[in-house]
mmCIF file of C-alpha atoms in Angstrom:
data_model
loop_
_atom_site.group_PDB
_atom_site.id
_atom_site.type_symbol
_atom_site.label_atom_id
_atom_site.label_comp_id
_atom_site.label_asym_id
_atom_site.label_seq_id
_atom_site.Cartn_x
_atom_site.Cartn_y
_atom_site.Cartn_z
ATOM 1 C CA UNK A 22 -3.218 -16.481 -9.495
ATOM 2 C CA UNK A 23 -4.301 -13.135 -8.137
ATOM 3 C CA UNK A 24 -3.850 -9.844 -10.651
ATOM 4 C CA UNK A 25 -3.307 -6.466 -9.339
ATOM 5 C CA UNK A 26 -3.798 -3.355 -10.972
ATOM 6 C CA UNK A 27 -2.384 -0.037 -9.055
ATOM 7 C CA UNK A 28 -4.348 3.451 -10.145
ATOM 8 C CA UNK A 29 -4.077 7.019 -8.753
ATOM 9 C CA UNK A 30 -0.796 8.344 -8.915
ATOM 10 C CA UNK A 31 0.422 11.731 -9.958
ATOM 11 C CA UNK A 32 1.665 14.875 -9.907
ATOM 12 C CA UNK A 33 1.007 17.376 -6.784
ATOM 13 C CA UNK A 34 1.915 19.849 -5.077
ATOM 14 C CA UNK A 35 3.398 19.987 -1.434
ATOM 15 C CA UNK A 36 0.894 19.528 0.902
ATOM 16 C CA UNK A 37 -1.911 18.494 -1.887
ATOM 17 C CA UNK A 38 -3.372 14.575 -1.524
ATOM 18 C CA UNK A 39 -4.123 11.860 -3.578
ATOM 19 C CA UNK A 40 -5.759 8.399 -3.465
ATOM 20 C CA UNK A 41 -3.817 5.536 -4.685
ATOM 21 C CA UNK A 42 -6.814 2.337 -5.660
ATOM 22 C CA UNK A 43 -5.502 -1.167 -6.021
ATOM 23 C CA UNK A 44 -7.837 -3.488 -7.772
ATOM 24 C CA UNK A 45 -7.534 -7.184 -7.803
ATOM 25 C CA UNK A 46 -8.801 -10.277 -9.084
ATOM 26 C CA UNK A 47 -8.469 -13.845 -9.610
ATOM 27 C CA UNK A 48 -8.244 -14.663 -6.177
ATOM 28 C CA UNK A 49 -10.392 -14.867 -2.734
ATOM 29 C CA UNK A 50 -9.766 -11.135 -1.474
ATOM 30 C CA UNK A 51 -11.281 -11.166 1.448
ATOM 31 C CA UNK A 52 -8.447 -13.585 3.235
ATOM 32 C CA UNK A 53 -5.230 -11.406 1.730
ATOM 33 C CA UNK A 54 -3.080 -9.439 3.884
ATOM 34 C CA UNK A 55 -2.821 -6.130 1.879
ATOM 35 C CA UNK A 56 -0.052 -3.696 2.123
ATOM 36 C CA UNK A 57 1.464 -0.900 0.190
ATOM 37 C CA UNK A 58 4.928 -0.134 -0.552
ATOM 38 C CA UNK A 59 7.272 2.668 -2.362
ATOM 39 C CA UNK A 60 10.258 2.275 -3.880
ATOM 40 C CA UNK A 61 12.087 5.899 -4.882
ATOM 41 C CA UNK A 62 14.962 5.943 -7.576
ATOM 42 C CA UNK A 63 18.134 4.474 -6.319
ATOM 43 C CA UNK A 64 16.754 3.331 -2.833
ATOM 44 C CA UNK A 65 15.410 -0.022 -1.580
ATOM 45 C CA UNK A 66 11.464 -1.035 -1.781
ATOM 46 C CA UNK A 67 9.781 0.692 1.378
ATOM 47 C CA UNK A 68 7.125 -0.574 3.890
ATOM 48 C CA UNK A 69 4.247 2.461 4.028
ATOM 49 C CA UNK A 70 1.597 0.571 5.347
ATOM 50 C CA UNK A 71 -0.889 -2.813 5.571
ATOM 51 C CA UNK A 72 -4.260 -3.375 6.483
ATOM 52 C CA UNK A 73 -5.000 -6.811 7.698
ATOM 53 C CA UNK A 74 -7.391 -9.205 6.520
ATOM 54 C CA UNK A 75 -9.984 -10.205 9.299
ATOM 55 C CA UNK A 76 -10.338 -7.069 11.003
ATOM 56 C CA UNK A 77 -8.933 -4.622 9.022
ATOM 57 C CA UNK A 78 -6.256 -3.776 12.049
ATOM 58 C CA UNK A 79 -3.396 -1.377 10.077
ATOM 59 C CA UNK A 80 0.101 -0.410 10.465
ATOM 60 C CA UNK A 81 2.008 2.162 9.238
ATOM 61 C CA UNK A 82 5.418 3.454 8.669
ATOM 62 C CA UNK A 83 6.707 6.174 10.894
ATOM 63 C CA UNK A 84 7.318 8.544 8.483
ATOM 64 C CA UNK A 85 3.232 8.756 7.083
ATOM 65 C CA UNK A 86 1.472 8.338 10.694
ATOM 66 C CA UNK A 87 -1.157 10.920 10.551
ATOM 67 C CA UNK A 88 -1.310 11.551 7.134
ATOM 68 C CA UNK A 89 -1.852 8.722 5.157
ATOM 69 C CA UNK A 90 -4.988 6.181 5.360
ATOM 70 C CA UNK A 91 -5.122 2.769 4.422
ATOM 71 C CA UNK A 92 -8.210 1.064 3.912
ATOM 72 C CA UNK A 93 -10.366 -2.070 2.158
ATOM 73 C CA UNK A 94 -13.186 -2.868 0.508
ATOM 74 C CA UNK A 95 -13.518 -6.499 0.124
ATOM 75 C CA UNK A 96 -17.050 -5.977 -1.831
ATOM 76 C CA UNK A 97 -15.256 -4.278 -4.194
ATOM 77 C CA UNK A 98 -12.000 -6.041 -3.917
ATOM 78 C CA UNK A 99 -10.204 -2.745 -3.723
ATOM 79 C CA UNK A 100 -7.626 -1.534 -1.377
ATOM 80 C CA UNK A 101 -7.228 2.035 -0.995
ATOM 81 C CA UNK A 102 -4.268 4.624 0.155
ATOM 82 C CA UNK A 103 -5.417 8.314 0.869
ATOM 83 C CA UNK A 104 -2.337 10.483 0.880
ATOM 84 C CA UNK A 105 -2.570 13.949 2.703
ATOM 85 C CA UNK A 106 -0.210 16.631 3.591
ATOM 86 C CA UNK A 107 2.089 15.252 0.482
ATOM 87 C CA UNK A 108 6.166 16.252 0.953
ATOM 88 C CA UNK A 109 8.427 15.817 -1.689
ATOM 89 C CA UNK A 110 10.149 12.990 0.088
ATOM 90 C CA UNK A 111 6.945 10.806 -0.565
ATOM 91 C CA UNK A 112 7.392 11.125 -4.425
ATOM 92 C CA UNK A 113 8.068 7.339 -5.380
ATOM 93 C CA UNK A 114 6.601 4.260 -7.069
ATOM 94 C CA UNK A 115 4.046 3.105 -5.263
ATOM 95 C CA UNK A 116 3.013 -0.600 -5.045
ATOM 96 C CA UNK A 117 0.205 -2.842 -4.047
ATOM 97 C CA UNK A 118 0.970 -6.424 -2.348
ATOM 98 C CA UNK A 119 -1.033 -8.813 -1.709
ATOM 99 C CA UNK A 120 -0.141 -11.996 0.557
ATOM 100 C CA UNK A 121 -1.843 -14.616 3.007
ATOM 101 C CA UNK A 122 -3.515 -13.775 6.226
ATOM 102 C CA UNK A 123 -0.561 -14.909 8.275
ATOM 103 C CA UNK A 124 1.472 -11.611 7.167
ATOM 104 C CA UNK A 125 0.072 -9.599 9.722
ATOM 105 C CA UNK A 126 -0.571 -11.362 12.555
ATOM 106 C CA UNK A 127 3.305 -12.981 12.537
ATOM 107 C CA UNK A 128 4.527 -9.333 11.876
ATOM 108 C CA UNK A 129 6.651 -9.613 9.042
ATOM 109 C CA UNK A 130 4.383 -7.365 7.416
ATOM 110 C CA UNK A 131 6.953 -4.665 6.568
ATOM 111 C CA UNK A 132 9.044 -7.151 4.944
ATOM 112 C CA UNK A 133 8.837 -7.046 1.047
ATOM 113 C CA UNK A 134 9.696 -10.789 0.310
ATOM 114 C CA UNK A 135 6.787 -12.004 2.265
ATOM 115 C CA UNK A 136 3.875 -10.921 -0.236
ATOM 116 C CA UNK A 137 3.059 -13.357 -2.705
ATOM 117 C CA UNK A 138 2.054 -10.881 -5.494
ATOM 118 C CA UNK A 139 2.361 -6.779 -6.938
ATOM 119 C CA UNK A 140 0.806 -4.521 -8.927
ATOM 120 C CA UNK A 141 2.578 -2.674 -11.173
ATOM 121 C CA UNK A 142 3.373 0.277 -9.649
ATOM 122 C CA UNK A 143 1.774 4.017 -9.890
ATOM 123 C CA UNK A 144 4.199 7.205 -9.938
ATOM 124 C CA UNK A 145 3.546 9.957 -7.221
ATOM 125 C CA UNK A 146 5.408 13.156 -7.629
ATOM 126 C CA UNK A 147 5.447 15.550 -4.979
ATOM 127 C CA UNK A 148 6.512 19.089 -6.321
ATOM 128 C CA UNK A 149 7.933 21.889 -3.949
#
Protein backbone atom coordinates (compact mmCIF):
# COMPACT_ATOMS: atom_id res chain seq x y z
CA UNK A 1 0.00 0.00 0.00
CA UNK A 2 1.65 3.24 -0.98
CA UNK A 3 0.72 6.60 1.31
CA UNK A 4 0.81 9.98 -0.09
CA UNK A 5 1.02 13.08 1.63
CA UNK A 6 0.45 16.45 -0.60
CA UNK A 7 2.25 19.82 1.02
CA UNK A 8 2.63 23.38 -0.38
CA UNK A 9 -0.46 24.92 -1.17
CA UNK A 10 -1.69 28.39 -0.51
CA UNK A 11 -2.65 31.61 -0.90
CA UNK A 12 -0.96 34.01 -3.69
CA UNK A 13 -1.17 36.51 -5.58
CA UNK A 14 -1.53 36.69 -9.50
CA UNK A 15 1.50 36.03 -11.02
CA UNK A 16 3.31 34.86 -7.54
CA UNK A 17 4.55 30.84 -7.48
CA UNK A 18 4.49 28.12 -5.31
CA UNK A 19 5.85 24.56 -4.96
CA UNK A 20 3.45 21.85 -4.36
CA UNK A 21 5.81 18.47 -2.57
CA UNK A 22 4.22 15.07 -2.62
CA UNK A 23 5.79 12.63 -0.28
CA UNK A 24 5.24 8.96 -0.35
CA UNK A 25 5.87 5.81 1.23
CA UNK A 26 5.16 2.28 1.63
CA UNK A 27 5.88 1.43 -1.72
CA UNK A 28 8.91 1.03 -4.41
CA UNK A 29 8.92 4.77 -5.78
CA UNK A 30 11.21 4.59 -8.14
CA UNK A 31 8.85 2.34 -10.68
CA UNK A 32 5.49 4.75 -10.15
CA UNK A 33 4.19 6.82 -12.83
CA UNK A 34 3.59 10.17 -10.97
CA UNK A 35 1.18 12.78 -11.99
CA UNK A 36 -0.63 15.70 -10.57
CA UNK A 37 -4.11 16.70 -10.85
CA UNK A 38 -6.67 19.68 -9.78
CA UNK A 39 -9.99 19.51 -9.19
CA UNK A 40 -11.78 23.26 -8.74
CA UNK A 41 -15.30 23.54 -6.99
CA UNK A 42 -18.07 22.27 -9.11
CA UNK A 43 -15.82 20.98 -12.06
CA UNK A 44 -14.41 17.52 -12.88
CA UNK A 45 -10.76 16.25 -11.56
CA UNK A 46 -8.13 17.82 -14.09
CA UNK A 47 -4.96 16.34 -15.74
CA UNK A 48 -1.96 19.17 -15.03
CA UNK A 49 0.82 17.09 -15.54
CA UNK A 50 3.03 13.55 -15.05
CA UNK A 51 6.47 12.75 -14.96
CA UNK A 52 7.30 9.25 -15.92
CA UNK A 53 9.08 6.72 -14.11
CA UNK A 54 12.29 5.51 -16.03
CA UNK A 55 13.33 8.59 -17.55
CA UNK A 56 11.58 11.15 -16.05
CA UNK A 57 9.95 12.12 -19.72
CA UNK A 58 6.82 14.74 -18.64
CA UNK A 59 3.65 15.93 -20.02
CA UNK A 60 1.65 18.64 -19.38
CA UNK A 61 -1.68 20.16 -19.81
CA UNK A 62 -2.09 22.93 -22.30
CA UNK A 63 -3.20 25.37 -20.16
CA UNK A 64 0.31 25.34 -17.65
CA UNK A 65 3.00 24.74 -20.60
CA UNK A 66 5.65 27.15 -19.70
CA UNK A 67 4.86 27.82 -16.38
CA UNK A 68 4.61 25.00 -14.34
CA UNK A 69 7.50 22.25 -13.64
CA UNK A 70 7.12 18.85 -12.71
CA UNK A 71 9.81 16.96 -11.34
CA UNK A 72 11.16 13.72 -9.05
CA UNK A 73 13.32 12.76 -6.67
CA UNK A 74 13.28 9.12 -6.22
CA UNK A 75 16.13 9.44 -3.32
CA UNK A 76 13.85 11.29 -1.57
CA UNK A 77 10.70 9.74 -2.78
CA UNK A 78 9.26 13.15 -3.47
CA UNK A 79 7.56 14.49 -6.46
CA UNK A 80 7.53 18.07 -6.92
CA UNK A 81 5.21 20.83 -8.87
CA UNK A 82 6.76 24.42 -9.21
CA UNK A 83 3.97 26.79 -10.10
CA UNK A 84 4.95 30.20 -11.76
CA UNK A 85 3.13 33.02 -13.28
CA UNK A 86 -0.05 31.85 -10.97
CA UNK A 87 -3.74 33.11 -12.59
CA UNK A 88 -6.69 32.87 -10.71
CA UNK A 89 -8.02 30.13 -12.92
CA UNK A 90 -5.29 27.75 -11.38
CA UNK A 91 -6.81 28.16 -7.81
CA UNK A 92 -7.98 24.44 -7.11
CA UNK A 93 -7.28 21.30 -5.08
CA UNK A 94 -4.39 19.95 -6.07
CA UNK A 95 -3.60 16.18 -6.00
CA UNK A 96 -0.78 13.75 -6.15
CA UNK A 97 -1.27 10.19 -8.01
CA UNK A 98 0.67 7.67 -8.06
CA UNK A 99 0.25 4.51 -10.50
CA UNK A 100 2.40 1.75 -12.36
CA UNK A 101 4.98 2.42 -14.96
CA UNK A 102 2.67 1.46 -17.78
CA UNK A 103 0.64 4.90 -17.29
CA UNK A 104 2.84 6.77 -19.33
CA UNK A 105 4.15 4.92 -21.86
CA UNK A 106 0.33 3.56 -22.96
CA UNK A 107 -0.78 7.30 -22.67
CA UNK A 108 -3.64 7.20 -20.57
CA UNK A 109 -1.79 9.32 -18.35
CA UNK A 110 -4.30 12.20 -18.27
CA UNK A 111 -6.94 9.88 -17.32
CA UNK A 112 -7.85 10.04 -13.53
CA UNK A 113 -9.14 6.37 -13.08
CA UNK A 114 -5.88 4.94 -14.12
CA UNK A 115 -3.74 5.86 -10.89
CA UNK A 116 -3.84 3.42 -8.30
CA UNK A 117 -3.51 5.87 -5.33
CA UNK A 118 -3.94 10.01 -4.02
CA UNK A 119 -2.87 12.19 -1.66
CA UNK A 120 -5.08 14.19 -0.01
CA UNK A 121 -5.20 17.16 -1.69
CA UNK A 122 -3.49 20.79 -0.99
CA UNK A 123 -5.60 24.13 -1.63
CA UNK A 124 -4.01 26.79 -4.03
CA UNK A 125 -5.69 30.11 -4.17
CA UNK A 126 -4.81 32.46 -6.71
CA UNK A 127 -5.97 36.08 -5.72
CA UNK A 128 -6.46 38.93 -8.39
Amino acid sequence: QVRLVDSGGGLVQAGGSLRLSCGASGGTFSTYTMGWFRQAPAKEREFVAVVGWSDSSTKYVDSVKGRFTISRDNAKNTVYLQMNSLKPEDTAVYYCAAGSNAIYYSGRYFLAGAYDYWGQGTQVTVSS
